[in-house]
Coordinates of C-alpha atoms and ligand atoms in Angstrom, one line a residue:
M1 CA 7.4 -71.5 -31.4
A2 CA 10.7 -70.7 -29.9
I3 CA 11.1 -67.4 -27.9
P4 CA 15.2 -65.9 -27.7
Q5 CA 16.8 -66.7 -24.7
S6 CA 18.0 -63.7 -24.5
F7 CA 15.0 -62.0 -24.7
I8 CA 13.5 -64.4 -21.7
Q9 CA 16.7 -63.3 -19.8
E10 CA 15.9 -59.4 -20.8
L11 CA 12.2 -59.5 -19.6
L12 CA 13.4 -61.5 -16.1
N13 CA 15.9 -58.1 -15.8
R14 CA 12.7 -56.4 -15.9
T15 CA 10.3 -57.9 -13.7
D16 CA 9.8 -57.1 -10.6
V17 CA 8.4 -60.4 -9.0
V18 CA 7.6 -59.1 -5.8
E19 CA 5.2 -57.0 -7.9
V20 CA 4.3 -60.2 -9.5
V21 CA 3.5 -62.2 -6.5
G22 CA 1.9 -60.0 -4.7
R23 CA -1.2 -59.5 -7.6
Y24 CA -2.7 -63.0 -6.5
V25 CA -0.4 -63.3 -2.7
Q26 CA -0.8 -60.5 0.1
L27 CA 2.8 -60.5 1.0
K28 CA 4.1 -58.4 4.0
K29 CA 8.3 -57.0 3.9
G30 CA 10.1 -59.1 6.5
G31 CA 14.0 -57.8 6.4
A32 CA 15.2 -58.2 3.1
N33 CA 11.9 -60.3 1.9
Y34 CA 8.3 -60.3 1.3
M35 CA 6.3 -62.8 3.3
G36 CA 3.1 -64.2 2.9
L37 CA 0.8 -66.7 3.1
C38 CA 1.6 -70.1 0.3
P39 CA -1.1 -70.4 -2.4
F40 CA -0.1 -73.6 -3.2
H41 CA -0.9 -75.4 -0.1
G42 CA -2.7 -75.1 2.8
E43 CA -1.6 -72.7 6.0
K44 CA -2.4 -70.7 9.0
S45 CA 1.2 -68.9 9.3
P46 CA 2.8 -67.3 5.8
S47 CA 5.7 -69.5 5.4
F48 CA 5.8 -68.4 1.6
S49 CA 9.0 -66.1 0.8
V50 CA 9.6 -63.5 -2.1
S51 CA 13.4 -62.4 -2.8
P52 CA 13.2 -59.0 -4.5
T53 CA 17.4 -59.8 -4.9
K54 CA 16.8 -63.0 -6.6
Q55 CA 13.8 -62.4 -8.2
F56 CA 12.5 -66.1 -7.0
F57 CA 9.5 -67.0 -4.6
H58 CA 10.1 -70.2 -2.6
C59 CA 7.8 -72.2 -0.3
F60 CA 9.5 -73.1 3.2
G61 CA 6.3 -75.5 4.6
C62 CA 5.7 -77.2 0.4
G63 CA 9.0 -76.8 -1.0
K64 CA 7.6 -74.7 -4.2
N65 CA 10.0 -72.9 -5.9
G66 CA 10.4 -70.5 -9.2
N67 CA 10.6 -67.4 -10.8
A68 CA 8.3 -64.7 -11.9
I69 CA 7.7 -66.7 -15.3
G70 CA 7.2 -69.8 -12.8
F71 CA 4.8 -67.9 -10.9
L72 CA 2.4 -67.3 -13.2
M73 CA 2.4 -70.5 -14.7
E74 CA 1.9 -72.6 -11.4
H75 CA -0.4 -70.3 -9.9
G76 CA -2.2 -69.3 -12.7
G77 CA -2.5 -72.1 -14.8
M78 CA -0.7 -70.0 -17.7
S79 CA 1.7 -71.7 -20.5
F80 CA 4.9 -70.8 -20.4
I81 CA 4.2 -68.8 -24.1
E82 CA 1.4 -67.1 -22.0
A83 CA 3.0 -66.4 -19.3
V84 CA 6.2 -65.1 -20.9
K85 CA 3.7 -62.4 -23.3
D86 CA 1.5 -61.4 -19.9
L87 CA 5.1 -60.3 -18.5
A88 CA 5.7 -58.8 -21.6
Q89 CA 2.6 -56.8 -21.4
S90 CA 2.8 -55.7 -18.4
Y91 CA 6.7 -54.4 -18.6
G92 CA 6.4 -53.1 -22.0
L93 CA 8.5 -55.0 -24.3
Q94 CA 7.0 -56.9 -27.2
V95 CA 7.7 -60.6 -27.7
P96 CA 9.9 -61.4 -31.1
E97 CA 7.9 -62.8 -33.9
D98 CA 5.8 -65.9 -33.5
E99 CA 7.7 -68.3 -35.0
A100 CA 5.5 -71.1 -34.9
D101 CA 5.8 -72.0 -38.6
P102 CA 8.4 -73.5 -40.2
A103 CA 9.4 -71.3 -42.7
E104 CA 9.7 -68.7 -40.3
R105 CA 11.3 -70.6 -37.8
Q106 CA 14.1 -71.2 -40.4
R107 CA 13.9 -67.4 -41.7
A108 CA 14.4 -66.3 -37.3
Q109 CA 17.4 -69.3 -37.6
Q110 CA 19.3 -67.9 -40.5
Q111 CA 19.0 -63.2 -39.1
R112 CA 20.5 -65.0 -35.5
Q113 CA 23.5 -66.6 -37.6
R114 CA 23.3 -63.6 -39.9
Q115 CA 24.2 -62.1 -36.2
A116 CA 26.4 -64.4 -35.5
T117 CA 28.8 -63.5 -38.5
L118 CA 29.0 -60.0 -38.4
N119 CA 31.9 -60.3 -35.9
D120 CA 33.4 -62.4 -38.4
V121 CA 32.8 -59.8 -41.3
L122 CA 34.4 -57.3 -39.4
E123 CA 37.3 -58.7 -38.3
K124 CA 37.7 -60.0 -41.8
A125 CA 37.4 -55.5 -43.5
G126 CA 40.1 -55.4 -39.9
E127 CA 42.6 -57.6 -41.2
S128 CA 42.7 -56.3 -44.5
Y129 CA 42.8 -52.5 -42.9
R130 CA 46.2 -53.3 -41.5
K131 CA 46.7 -55.5 -44.3
N132 CA 46.6 -52.5 -46.7
L133 CA 48.5 -50.1 -44.1
K134 CA 51.8 -51.9 -44.2
T135 CA 52.0 -51.3 -48.3
S136 CA 50.4 -47.6 -48.1
P137 CA 53.6 -44.9 -46.9
P138 CA 51.2 -42.1 -47.0
A139 CA 48.9 -43.7 -44.2
V140 CA 52.9 -44.8 -42.4
T141 CA 54.1 -41.6 -42.4
Y142 CA 50.9 -40.6 -41.2
L143 CA 51.1 -42.2 -37.6
K144 CA 54.8 -41.3 -37.7
G145 CA 53.6 -38.0 -38.3
R146 CA 51.7 -38.4 -34.9
G147 CA 54.6 -39.8 -33.0
L148 CA 53.6 -43.3 -33.1
S149 CA 55.5 -46.7 -33.0
G150 CA 54.7 -49.9 -35.2
E151 CA 54.3 -51.7 -31.7
I152 CA 51.2 -49.5 -31.1
A153 CA 49.6 -49.5 -34.6
K154 CA 50.2 -53.1 -33.9
Q155 CA 48.5 -53.7 -30.3
F156 CA 45.6 -51.2 -30.9
G157 CA 45.5 -52.9 -34.8
L158 CA 45.6 -50.2 -36.7
G159 CA 44.7 -50.4 -40.4
Y160 CA 43.7 -47.9 -43.5
A161 CA 41.0 -47.6 -45.6
P162 CA 42.5 -47.0 -49.0
D163 CA 40.7 -44.1 -51.3
G164 CA 38.5 -45.4 -54.2
W165 CA 35.0 -46.9 -53.9
R166 CA 34.7 -50.3 -53.8
N167 CA 38.3 -51.5 -52.0
L168 CA 36.0 -54.3 -49.6
A169 CA 35.0 -56.3 -53.1
S170 CA 38.0 -57.5 -53.3
V171 CA 38.4 -58.9 -49.6
F172 CA 34.3 -60.1 -49.7
S173 CA 33.5 -62.5 -52.2
D174 CA 30.0 -61.3 -52.5
Y175 CA 29.8 -57.0 -52.2
Q176 CA 26.1 -57.5 -52.8
D177 CA 25.7 -59.5 -49.0
A178 CA 23.3 -57.5 -46.6
L179 CA 25.5 -58.7 -44.1
L180 CA 28.5 -56.0 -45.5
V181 CA 25.1 -53.5 -45.3
E182 CA 24.2 -54.9 -42.0
A183 CA 28.1 -54.2 -40.2
G184 CA 28.0 -50.9 -41.2
L185 CA 30.8 -51.4 -43.6
V186 CA 29.4 -50.9 -47.1
I187 CA 26.4 -47.7 -47.9
V188 CA 23.6 -48.5 -51.0
N189 CA 22.4 -46.1 -52.0
A190 CA 19.1 -46.0 -53.8
E191 CA 18.0 -42.4 -55.1
D192 CA 14.7 -42.2 -56.3
G193 CA 13.7 -43.7 -60.0
A194 CA 18.3 -43.9 -60.5
Q195 CA 20.0 -47.7 -59.7
E196 CA 21.2 -48.8 -56.5
K197 CA 24.6 -47.7 -55.8
R198 CA 26.5 -49.8 -53.7
Y199 CA 30.1 -48.1 -51.8
D200 CA 32.6 -48.3 -49.1
R201 CA 32.2 -46.1 -46.0
F202 CA 35.6 -46.5 -44.9
R203 CA 37.9 -44.3 -47.6
D204 CA 41.3 -43.0 -47.4
R205 CA 41.5 -43.4 -43.7
I206 CA 43.4 -44.7 -40.9
M207 CA 41.3 -47.7 -39.4
F208 CA 40.9 -47.9 -35.5
P209 CA 38.6 -51.2 -34.9
I210 CA 36.8 -50.7 -31.8
R211 CA 37.1 -54.4 -29.6
N212 CA 34.0 -55.0 -27.1
V213 CA 35.1 -56.2 -23.9
K214 CA 35.5 -60.0 -24.9
G215 CA 37.6 -58.6 -27.8
E216 CA 35.5 -59.0 -30.7
C217 CA 35.7 -56.3 -33.4
I218 CA 32.1 -54.7 -33.1
G219 CA 33.2 -51.8 -35.8
F220 CA 35.3 -48.7 -36.9
G221 CA 36.4 -45.8 -35.7
G222 CA 37.9 -44.2 -39.2
R223 CA 40.1 -40.5 -39.4
V224 CA 40.7 -38.9 -42.4
L225 CA 44.4 -38.6 -43.5
G226 CA 44.4 -34.9 -44.5
E227 CA 42.3 -32.1 -43.7
G228 CA 38.8 -33.8 -45.2
T229 CA 35.7 -33.9 -43.5
P230 CA 33.9 -35.4 -41.3
K231 CA 37.1 -35.8 -39.4
Y232 CA 36.1 -39.0 -37.8
L233 CA 33.6 -41.4 -38.6
N234 CA 32.6 -44.4 -36.9
S235 CA 30.6 -47.2 -37.7
P236 CA 27.2 -46.9 -37.7
E237 CA 24.3 -48.4 -34.8
T238 CA 24.1 -51.9 -36.1
P239 CA 23.5 -55.2 -34.3
V240 CA 26.5 -55.7 -32.7
F241 CA 27.6 -51.6 -31.9
S242 CA 26.2 -49.3 -29.9
K243 CA 28.4 -46.1 -29.3
G244 CA 25.9 -44.9 -26.0
R245 CA 27.7 -48.0 -24.8
E246 CA 30.6 -48.6 -25.9
L247 CA 34.0 -47.7 -24.7
Y248 CA 37.4 -47.2 -27.2
G249 CA 40.1 -48.4 -26.0
L250 CA 38.5 -51.0 -22.8
F251 CA 39.0 -54.2 -24.1
E252 CA 42.9 -53.1 -24.6
A253 CA 43.5 -50.9 -21.3
R254 CA 42.0 -53.9 -18.8
Q255 CA 44.7 -54.3 -17.1
A256 CA 46.5 -51.5 -17.6
L257 CA 43.5 -50.3 -15.6
R258 CA 44.5 -52.9 -12.3
E259 CA 48.0 -51.3 -12.9
A260 CA 47.3 -47.8 -12.5
G261 CA 44.8 -48.1 -10.3
Y262 CA 42.0 -45.5 -12.3
V263 CA 41.0 -45.1 -16.2
L264 CA 41.4 -42.2 -18.1
V265 CA 38.3 -41.2 -20.1
T266 CA 38.8 -39.6 -22.9
E267 CA 37.7 -37.4 -26.2
G268 CA 38.8 -39.3 -29.2
Y269 CA 40.8 -42.4 -29.6
M270 CA 43.9 -40.7 -31.7
D271 CA 43.8 -39.2 -27.4
V272 CA 44.0 -43.2 -25.9
V273 CA 46.7 -44.5 -28.8
A274 CA 49.0 -41.5 -28.6
L275 CA 48.8 -41.4 -24.1
A276 CA 49.5 -45.4 -24.3
Q277 CA 51.9 -44.4 -26.5
L278 CA 53.3 -41.9 -24.0
G279 CA 53.0 -44.1 -21.1
F280 CA 49.6 -44.0 -20.3
P281 CA 47.7 -47.4 -21.5
N282 CA 44.9 -47.1 -19.1
A283 CA 43.0 -44.5 -21.4
V284 CA 39.9 -45.2 -23.3
A285 CA 37.8 -42.7 -25.1
T286 CA 34.0 -42.9 -25.5
L287 CA 32.6 -42.8 -29.1
G288 CA 32.0 -39.8 -30.5
T289 CA 29.1 -39.0 -28.0
A290 CA 28.8 -37.7 -24.3
C291 CA 29.4 -40.0 -21.5
T292 CA 26.3 -41.7 -20.7
T293 CA 25.5 -43.4 -17.7
D294 CA 25.6 -46.8 -19.6
H295 CA 30.1 -46.0 -20.3
V296 CA 30.0 -44.8 -16.6
Q297 CA 28.5 -48.5 -15.0
K298 CA 31.1 -50.2 -17.7
L299 CA 34.0 -48.3 -16.2
F300 CA 33.4 -48.5 -12.9
R301 CA 33.6 -52.9 -13.3
F302 CA 36.9 -52.4 -14.3
T303 CA 38.6 -49.6 -11.4
D304 CA 37.1 -47.7 -8.8
S305 CA 38.6 -44.5 -10.1
V306 CA 37.3 -42.8 -12.8
V307 CA 39.1 -39.5 -14.5
F308 CA 38.0 -37.6 -17.3
S309 CA 39.6 -35.8 -19.4
F310 CA 38.9 -32.6 -21.5
D311 CA 39.9 -30.0 -24.1
G312 CA 39.9 -26.8 -21.0
D313 CA 37.5 -24.8 -24.0
A314 CA 33.6 -24.1 -23.7
A315 CA 32.5 -27.9 -25.8
G316 CA 34.8 -29.4 -23.2
R317 CA 33.0 -27.6 -20.3
R318 CA 29.9 -28.7 -21.9
A319 CA 30.8 -32.0 -22.2
A320 CA 32.2 -31.8 -18.8
R321 CA 28.9 -31.1 -17.0
K322 CA 27.4 -34.2 -19.3
A323 CA 29.7 -36.8 -17.4
L324 CA 28.8 -35.2 -14.1
D325 CA 25.2 -36.4 -15.0
G326 CA 26.7 -39.6 -15.8
A327 CA 28.7 -40.0 -12.9
L328 CA 26.6 -38.7 -10.4
P329 CA 24.3 -42.3 -9.6
F330 CA 27.7 -44.1 -9.0
A331 CA 29.4 -41.5 -6.6
S332 CA 29.5 -43.9 -4.2
D333 CA 31.7 -43.7 -0.4
T334 CA 34.0 -46.3 -2.1
R335 CA 34.4 -44.4 -5.5
N336 CA 36.5 -41.5 -7.0
V337 CA 35.4 -39.7 -9.8
K338 CA 37.0 -36.6 -11.0
F339 CA 37.3 -34.3 -13.7
L340 CA 40.3 -33.4 -15.3
F341 CA 40.9 -29.5 -17.8
L342 CA 43.7 -29.0 -20.0
P343 CA 44.9 -25.7 -21.1
S344 CA 42.9 -25.0 -23.9
E345 CA 44.9 -25.0 -26.7
H346 CA 45.7 -28.6 -25.7
D347 CA 44.6 -32.1 -25.9
P348 CA 46.0 -35.2 -23.6
D349 CA 48.3 -35.5 -26.7
S350 CA 49.9 -32.7 -27.4
F351 CA 50.1 -31.3 -23.5
V352 CA 52.5 -34.5 -22.5
R353 CA 54.7 -33.7 -26.0
A354 CA 54.6 -30.6 -24.5
H355 CA 54.8 -30.7 -20.9
G356 CA 56.2 -34.4 -20.1
T357 CA 54.4 -37.8 -18.4
D358 CA 55.6 -36.2 -15.0
A359 CA 53.5 -33.0 -15.4
F360 CA 50.4 -35.3 -16.9
S361 CA 50.0 -37.0 -13.9
R362 CA 50.4 -34.4 -11.9
M363 CA 47.3 -32.9 -13.7
V364 CA 45.7 -36.3 -13.2
S365 CA 46.2 -35.9 -9.2
D366 CA 45.4 -32.6 -8.7
A367 CA 42.4 -32.8 -11.5
T368 CA 38.6 -31.4 -9.7
P369 CA 37.0 -33.6 -7.4
L370 CA 33.1 -34.3 -8.3
S371 CA 32.1 -33.0 -5.1
R372 CA 34.1 -29.8 -6.0
F373 CA 33.0 -30.1 -9.4
V374 CA 28.7 -30.2 -8.5
M375 CA 29.7 -27.3 -6.8
E376 CA 31.3 -25.3 -9.8
V377 CA 28.5 -26.5 -11.1
A378 CA 25.7 -25.4 -9.1
R379 CA 27.4 -22.2 -8.6
E380 CA 26.9 -20.8 -12.2
G381 CA 25.7 -17.3 -12.6
C382 CA 24.8 -17.2 -9.5
D383 CA 25.4 -14.1 -6.6
L384 CA 26.2 -15.0 -3.7
D385 CA 25.9 -11.9 -2.3
S386 CA 22.0 -12.1 -2.3
A387 CA 19.1 -14.0 -1.3
E388 CA 18.1 -14.5 -4.6
G389 CA 21.3 -15.8 -5.8
R390 CA 21.8 -18.4 -3.0
A391 CA 18.7 -19.8 -3.5
M392 CA 18.8 -19.7 -7.6
L393 CA 22.3 -21.9 -6.3
A394 CA 20.1 -24.3 -4.0
S395 CA 17.8 -24.7 -7.2
Q396 CA 21.0 -25.7 -9.5
A397 CA 22.6 -28.1 -6.8
K398 CA 19.4 -29.9 -5.6
P399 CA 18.9 -32.9 -9.3
L400 CA 22.4 -33.2 -8.8
W401 CA 22.6 -33.8 -5.2
L402 CA 19.7 -36.3 -5.3
A403 CA 21.2 -37.8 -8.0
M404 CA 23.9 -38.6 -6.1
P405 CA 23.8 -42.7 -3.7
E406 CA 23.7 -42.2 -0.3
G407 CA 26.8 -41.8 1.9
V408 CA 29.3 -40.1 3.5
L409 CA 30.1 -37.9 0.6
K410 CA 26.3 -37.1 0.3
T411 CA 25.8 -36.1 3.7
Q412 CA 29.1 -34.3 3.2
M413 CA 28.0 -32.1 0.4
L414 CA 24.5 -30.9 2.1
N415 CA 26.6 -29.6 4.9
E416 CA 28.5 -27.4 2.2
L417 CA 25.9 -26.7 0.2
A418 CA 23.3 -25.7 3.6
D419 CA 26.6 -23.6 4.4
V420 CA 26.8 -22.4 1.0
V421 CA 23.0 -21.4 0.9
G422 CA 23.3 -19.8 3.8
I423 CA 20.6 -22.3 6.0
G424 CA 20.5 -25.2 8.4
Q425 CA 21.9 -28.6 7.0
H426 CA 18.3 -30.0 8.2
E427 CA 15.7 -27.3 6.5
L428 CA 18.0 -27.7 3.3
Q429 CA 17.4 -31.7 3.3
R430 CA 13.5 -31.3 4.4
L431 CA 13.0 -29.1 2.0
W432 CA 14.9 -31.5 -0.9
Q433 CA 13.4 -34.4 0.2
N434 CA 9.8 -33.7 0.7
A435 CA 9.5 -32.1 -2.6
T436 CA 10.1 -35.3 -4.0
Q437 CA 9.5 -37.5 -1.4
T438 CA 7.5 -39.9 -4.3
G439 CA 9.9 -39.7 -6.8
K440 CA 12.5 -41.0 -4.2
A441 CA 11.7 -44.8 -3.4
A442 CA 12.5 -44.6 -7.3
L443 CA 15.6 -43.1 -7.9
S444 CA 17.3 -45.4 -5.0
A445 CA 15.7 -48.6 -6.5
S446 CA 17.4 -47.4 -10.3
A447 CA 20.2 -45.4 -9.8
P448 CA 22.9 -46.4 -6.7
Q449 CA 25.6 -48.5 -8.2
G450 CA 23.4 -49.4 -11.6
K451 CA 21.8 -51.8 -10.1
R452 CA 18.8 -52.5 -12.5
N453 CA 16.9 -54.9 -10.4
H454 CA 17.8 -54.9 -6.9
P455 CA 15.3 -52.8 -5.3
T456 CA 16.1 -53.8 -1.4
T457 CA 20.4 -53.7 -0.5
P458 CA 21.2 -57.4 -0.5
S459 CA 21.1 -59.9 2.4
S460 CA 19.9 -62.9 3.8
W461 CA 17.2 -65.2 2.3
S462 CA 16.8 -66.9 5.8
R463 CA 17.1 -63.7 8.0
A464 CA 13.5 -62.9 7.2
T465 CA 12.3 -66.9 7.4
P466 CA 10.8 -68.6 10.0
P467 CA 13.2 -71.8 11.5
K468 CA 14.3 -74.6 7.9
P469 CA 12.2 -77.6 8.4
T470 CA 13.4 -80.6 7.8
F471 CA 11.9 -80.7 4.3
M472 CA 10.1 -85.3 5.9
G473 CA 10.8 -87.7 3.0
T474 CA 12.5 -85.6 0.7
P475 CA 16.3 -86.7 0.2
M476 CA 17.9 -83.1 0.7
R477 CA 21.4 -83.8 -0.2
S478 CA 23.5 -86.2 -1.2
K479 CA 26.9 -84.3 0.7
A480 CA 27.5 -81.4 1.6
P481 CA 28.6 -78.9 -0.6
T482 CA 32.7 -78.1 -0.2
R483 CA 34.1 -75.0 0.0
R484 CA 33.9 -74.8 -4.0
D485 CA 30.4 -75.6 -4.2
R486 CA 29.5 -72.5 -1.6
A487 CA 31.5 -70.0 -3.7
L488 CA 29.6 -70.5 -7.0
Q489 CA 26.1 -71.2 -4.8
I490 CA 27.1 -67.6 -3.2
L491 CA 28.4 -65.7 -6.8
F492 CA 25.3 -66.8 -8.2
A493 CA 22.5 -66.1 -5.6
D494 CA 23.5 -63.0 -4.9
M495 CA 25.9 -61.5 -7.8
L496 CA 26.7 -58.5 -6.2
Q497 CA 29.2 -60.2 -4.2
W498 CA 31.4 -60.8 -7.5
D499 CA 31.0 -57.1 -7.6
T500 CA 32.7 -56.2 -4.8
L501 CA 35.5 -58.9 -4.6
S502 CA 38.9 -57.4 -5.5
G503 CA 40.3 -58.3 -9.1
H504 CA 42.9 -60.5 -7.2
Q505 CA 40.2 -62.2 -5.6
H506 CA 38.4 -62.2 -9.4
S507 CA 41.6 -64.2 -10.4
L508 CA 41.6 -66.2 -7.2
L509 CA 38.5 -67.9 -8.6
L510 CA 38.4 -67.3 -12.4
E511 CA 41.3 -69.8 -11.8
M512 CA 39.8 -72.6 -9.6
P513 CA 39.8 -75.6 -12.1
A514 CA 36.7 -76.8 -14.1
P515 CA 33.8 -76.8 -13.9
Y516 CA 33.9 -73.6 -11.2
S517 CA 36.1 -71.6 -13.7
E518 CA 34.2 -71.9 -16.8
L519 CA 30.8 -71.2 -15.0
L520 CA 32.7 -68.0 -12.5
S521 CA 34.0 -66.8 -15.8
W522 CA 31.0 -67.1 -18.0
L523 CA 29.4 -65.2 -15.1
N524 CA 32.0 -62.4 -15.2
Q525 CA 31.4 -62.2 -19.0
Q526 CA 28.0 -61.2 -17.8
W527 CA 29.1 -58.8 -15.5
L528 CA 31.4 -57.3 -17.6
E529 CA 28.5 -57.1 -20.4
N530 CA 25.0 -56.2 -18.2
G531 CA 26.1 -55.4 -14.7
V532 CA 24.7 -57.2 -11.5
Q533 CA 21.6 -59.6 -12.1
S534 CA 19.0 -61.7 -10.4
L535 CA 19.7 -65.5 -9.8
A536 CA 16.6 -65.8 -12.0
A537 CA 17.8 -63.8 -14.5
L538 CA 21.2 -66.0 -14.7
R539 CA 19.6 -69.2 -14.6
E540 CA 17.8 -67.8 -17.8
G541 CA 21.0 -66.8 -19.6
L542 CA 22.7 -70.1 -18.7
R543 CA 20.1 -72.5 -20.1
G544 CA 22.5 -74.5 -22.4
H545 CA 25.3 -74.1 -20.9
A546 CA 27.6 -77.1 -21.0
H547 CA 27.9 -77.0 -17.3
E548 CA 23.7 -76.2 -16.4
A549 CA 23.3 -79.3 -14.4
V550 CA 26.0 -78.5 -11.9
V551 CA 24.1 -74.8 -11.1
S552 CA 20.8 -76.6 -11.3
R553 CA 21.9 -79.3 -8.3
L554 CA 23.8 -76.7 -6.3
I555 CA 21.6 -74.0 -6.3
D556 CA 18.1 -74.8 -7.9
D557 CA 17.9 -78.4 -5.5
A558 CA 18.0 -76.1 -1.9
P559 CA 17.2 -72.7 -3.0
A560 CA 17.0 -72.3 1.0
D561 CA 20.2 -73.2 1.9
I562 CA 22.5 -70.8 -0.7
D563 CA 22.0 -67.6 1.5
S564 CA 24.9 -66.6 3.4
D565 CA 26.3 -63.9 5.0
A566 CA 28.7 -61.2 4.2
G567 CA 31.7 -62.9 5.9
E568 CA 31.2 -66.2 4.4
L569 CA 32.6 -65.6 1.1
Q570 CA 35.7 -63.7 2.1
S571 CA 36.7 -66.6 4.2
I572 CA 36.3 -68.8 1.6
L573 CA 38.7 -66.5 -0.9
A574 CA 41.2 -66.6 2.0
A575 CA 41.1 -70.5 3.0
L576 CA 41.4 -70.4 -1.5
E577 CA 44.0 -68.9 -0.9
I578 CA 46.2 -70.6 1.7
E579 CA 45.5 -73.6 -0.2
Q580 CA 47.3 -72.1 -3.5
L581 CA 49.8 -70.6 -0.8
S582 CA 50.4 -74.0 0.6
E583 CA 51.0 -75.4 -2.7
T584 CA 53.3 -72.9 -3.9
I585 CA 55.7 -72.9 -1.2
G586 CA 55.4 -76.9 -1.1
A587 CA 56.7 -76.9 -5.1
L588 CA 59.4 -73.7 -3.9
T589 CA 61.1 -76.0 -1.3
Q590 CA 61.0 -79.3 -3.3
R591 CA 63.4 -76.2 -5.8
M592 CA 65.4 -74.7 -3.4
G593 CA 68.4 -76.7 -3.4
S594 CA 68.8 -75.8 -7.7
D595 CA 67.5 -71.8 -7.5
P596 CA 69.0 -69.7 -4.8
S597 CA 66.1 -67.7 -5.3
A598 CA 63.2 -69.2 -4.4
Y599 CA 64.1 -69.4 -0.5
E600 CA 63.2 -64.9 -0.6
R601 CA 60.3 -66.0 -2.1
I602 CA 58.1 -68.7 0.1
K603 CA 59.5 -66.2 2.8
Q604 CA 56.9 -63.8 1.3
L605 CA 54.2 -66.4 0.8
N606 CA 55.4 -67.0 4.1
A607 CA 54.3 -63.9 5.2
R608 CA 51.0 -63.4 3.7
L609 CA 50.3 -67.1 4.7
A610 CA 50.2 -65.9 8.2
V611 CA 48.4 -63.0 7.9
L612 CA 45.7 -64.8 5.8
K613 CA 45.9 -67.4 8.7
N614 CA 45.0 -65.0 11.4
T615 CA 42.4 -62.9 9.6
R616 CA 40.3 -65.7 9.6
R617 CA 41.0 -67.0 13.2
V618 CA 39.1 -63.6 13.9
Ligands
ZN701 ZN1 3.8 -74.1 -0.2

């Protein structure tokens, strides 16, 4: 039987190895890790360590190590399948169907292939929509009427689904193919008794392809040309498309987010395309749903600053309230969240056209900061002149404040709220935190930063462990790891560090030679899709990867040696940049005779080099 690897990865993402090991071994918290007496060899003082961040256990005495599944196999004497089932049961997951008999297995195999081809099907449909646009004057006229250039239409891959019930029948050789239904392109309508009817979902609509962060087409949004309803129609939920997680325009905006330094979250795909045309290519949109925590978490992987834009009416206000709920768990001290309310007669597109880009930029910088919006929401309907009104404000503010991650911003909010309520800050905190003493641990484990599986802040593994034994008789490593090896070890062992690097540092690492670049770009992809994961989950996801062996050699063979302090990666990055700069300067020097601009450039690079060398010395 084969259990899909993606399921194992998901399972390990949800599992807490500390809890699993804790069922059999008495563990005590020591620093970042938990220590206990090794169940695999006899000992009197604990050298068995369990890391909640890595989701691995490791014995410094006998060298046994592994993830939660491995522990159950090794200690509980279970088979792999039994261990997976045991874990799945305790986390309420259904293990995908047994595929024991060959027919079953073949069916499952076909299923997987079908899913992989969904993107191809959608891509093909998108191509035909694009072709149709060129030969449909009304659609072109409509887009021009909205002020869009051909260039922007091309950049976003806009197309047109013609009127008529079965246009896709001329695009796909088999209109009966279930894949077309699964992809959300074709609707099957089987009324009682009547013969089944099949027809295209999108008819006479401007088509906006929705892409995932890899750039693959995962669905469509369609807008009517005239006054028909519904005005906007999206692909249904499919195996490749989930409204609650995807953001329209994110793939197209990636570069612009870095340059603008913030993302503008709008309410529709027309806003995104129009804003790109008007000089704001850093906009994205939710797809007919309120902004969820999944959305916000995804955005914060691309930028530290999010500006939500809403129409100034009551519906906009309600949507803003929901976005606030989505954003609060991520409102850490290093992030910036703002809410922009447009005048009620405008959407972003019409506002920029009426008042110009400068006016819109000013609106963005003057947008309401999260802290002020929290106060506004808390204050709603409260008469602050009465004790009752102030108490009501406190009760409205409490869930908002509790949802925030710990930090200076949260403390400041407490001050401000206590002031308005008219009681002492400590008293307010005591009231709020006593009431939620029990819920608090769960909250801090799940909410802040959106780190799913990191109940403690990551820090060194070795800090909590006794001095490393020499592993007598066991040959350790054949050679010391290189700087690149170390970078790879650190980032896989503690993925949170990847999360904290700048875009420039990411590219520096992604430009390393193979296999490092391949492995880190795989890691980056994991990060974009699933966020920060434990080493155990990463190792599972990497199974079968062309360079899996490299990671095994660097990490699995020496799990005790992969810790780092906070500064190590920074120092490696500085060294890598110095190396890169020196090479560039060398190449430029060769060209100085023929290229007059080379001298200026060398001067700049040398200045940067000096800064880097200085920081490294400190
Ligand atoms: Zn041991």
